[in-house]
Amino acid sequence: MAILDDLSGYEFEDLMEDVFRHCGYENVRQSRRTADEGRDILMEEVVDGRRRAVVVECKHTGTVSRPVIQKLHSAVATYDYDGPVRGMVVTTGRFTEPAREYAANLGSNREGGVELLDGRDLREIGAEIGLDLYNGRIEILCEEALRPTHPTAGRDAPVFEAVREIENLEAATIPTPETTVALEPMVTVRATTDATFETSVGVIHRIDETTALAIRADRDEPQVATGDVRDLVANSSASRIDLEAADLESTFDGVERRRFGQTETEYKEWTIDRLRQAQTTTVHYTGDNNVDYEKTCTPKRSDISVREIDPVYVPHVRSRLSLGEYDYRYAYRAAGPSRATTRNDLQECVHCETAGASETYTYCDNCGSVNCEEHTKTERLEDDSVCTGCAVTERFALETKYFYDEANLEAFREEYAAMPIHEKAMENVPLAVGSVLCALLAAFFVASSIGLV
């Protein structure tokens, strides 16, 4: 294993010279170190039977910006060689976007162009030639994500599934939601602790544990993931996708990839510090002199070994569904068929704080609202659901009636005016029944008073 972080700039150049020889380049040699003219390694390649020179700039740094590419391009243009010449910049870190754009405009593998190899590329090259090029102190370069969609269902299947729980709303009638995905960086770390604590009476405490942590890595200070998010990341069978091969832009209306807040080495050091703190305990024991003692047992850094660091992106899918006058948000973190819901406006009443899967919700086709039972009424003319928020109301036979609009209210006024008295009474059945009972009771008392019963 070659730990790129531990190398000096010159040692990195020496290593890259060996790497290029293993890759099949010819006449590989370093330029003079006394005069930095933007060329650290000179070599040749044969492409389609034609020999070409390659001028290489090695940068052992975290970030390479556009001026480095421009400088090498000038060195390529002035290099004295009888034939075509191209450039190459190699770094253990990453290239800025302006640097990549500048190189792309030049052309990476033709005469005068500049090819860029970053830390991720070096790892891949190392794997091909049997050399582990580890660069843990640079920015994490991750190209894997948990699968953002169900493998056999469409992008918006979770939204349609949520809609089916709402009464009076058919999934087939809803518009296509606007759906985006944010790739949130996570790091899983597996570490073992092997620590023994002894005093004059012998071993008083021992730790022999393996710990797996899922760390949220999209912030400067790492945070241990818990609950559903941890379960998604910790599931070893969760399917993953290669971000370079997956065309997420054609699936989602927007794609955001967030950067890792720290390097692999920093997550390793943070994990060790956290485990030392978590595994510290105070042990009480009796000494040879029959006196009780207590000792705080904290593992040393050397007692904790990080076995694996695995970076991955967790897709946070967010949908916006427009229904009538309302926009509803539905969001979840995904791992193929598994998901952890982070927001569901489709299980909330728009008029009150009622929320949760245990409630019954009804859709109002008049305004597009989702409502709890208390805010759902029956439209008098259409005999369909309407919410208390948009309904036009008026009292008939001492009972409030609900209508879609003023037109329906006016139509019912005319209908009500033409009703016979018994039909009007039935517009408030409890009142009508109560009135009948009162009349019967009154008749009974009258009959009793005159001796008829």
Short mmCIF file of N, CA and C in Angstrom, two decimals, residues 431-447:
data_model
loop_
_atom_site.label_atom_id
_atom_site.label_comp_id
_atom_site.label_asym_id
_atom_site.label_seq_id
_atom_site.Cartn_x
_atom_site.Cartn_y
_atom_site.Cartn_z
N LEU A 431 -84.04 17.78 14.47
CA LEU A 431 -84.99 18.79 14.92
C LEU A 431 -86.42 18.35 14.65
N ALA A 432 -86.65 17.76 13.48
CA ALA A 432 -87.99 17.30 13.13
C ALA A 432 -88.44 16.19 14.06
N VAL A 433 -87.57 15.24 14.31
CA VAL A 433 -87.93 14.14 15.22
C VAL A 433 -88.20 14.67 16.61
N GLY A 434 -87.36 15.60 17.08
CA GLY A 434 -87.57 16.19 18.40
C GLY A 434 -88.89 16.92 18.50
N SER A 435 -89.26 17.63 17.42
CA SER A 435 -90.52 18.36 17.41
C SER A 435 -91.70 17.41 17.51
N VAL A 436 -91.63 16.31 16.80
CA VAL A 436 -92.70 15.30 16.84
C VAL A 436 -92.84 14.72 18.24
N LEU A 437 -91.69 14.39 18.86
CA LEU A 437 -91.71 13.83 20.21
C LEU A 437 -92.31 14.82 21.21
N CYS A 438 -91.93 16.09 21.06
CA CYS A 438 -92.48 17.12 21.95
C CYS A 438 -93.99 17.23 21.77
N ALA A 439 -94.47 17.17 20.53
CA ALA A 439 -95.91 17.25 20.27
C ALA A 439 -96.64 16.07 20.88
N LEU A 440 -96.06 14.90 20.77
CA LEU A 440 -96.69 13.70 21.34
C LEU A 440 -96.75 13.79 22.86
N LEU A 441 -95.65 14.27 23.47
CA LEU A 441 -95.64 14.42 24.92
C LEU A 441 -96.68 15.44 25.38
N ALA A 442 -96.81 16.51 24.64
CA ALA A 442 -97.79 17.54 24.99
C ALA A 442 -99.21 16.98 24.89
N ALA A 443 -99.45 16.23 23.86
CA ALA A 443 -100.78 15.62 23.69
C ALA A 443 -101.08 14.65 24.82
N PHE A 444 -100.02 13.92 25.24
CA PHE A 444 -100.20 12.96 26.33
C PHE A 444 -100.59 13.67 27.62
N PHE A 445 -99.88 14.78 27.92
CA PHE A 445 -100.20 15.51 29.15
C PHE A 445 -101.62 16.12 29.10
N VAL A 446 -102.00 16.61 27.95
CA VAL A 446 -103.36 17.17 27.81
C VAL A 446 -104.42 16.10 28.01
N ALA A 447 -104.17 14.94 27.39
CA ALA A 447 -105.11 13.83 27.55
C ALA A 447 -105.19 13.37 28.99
#
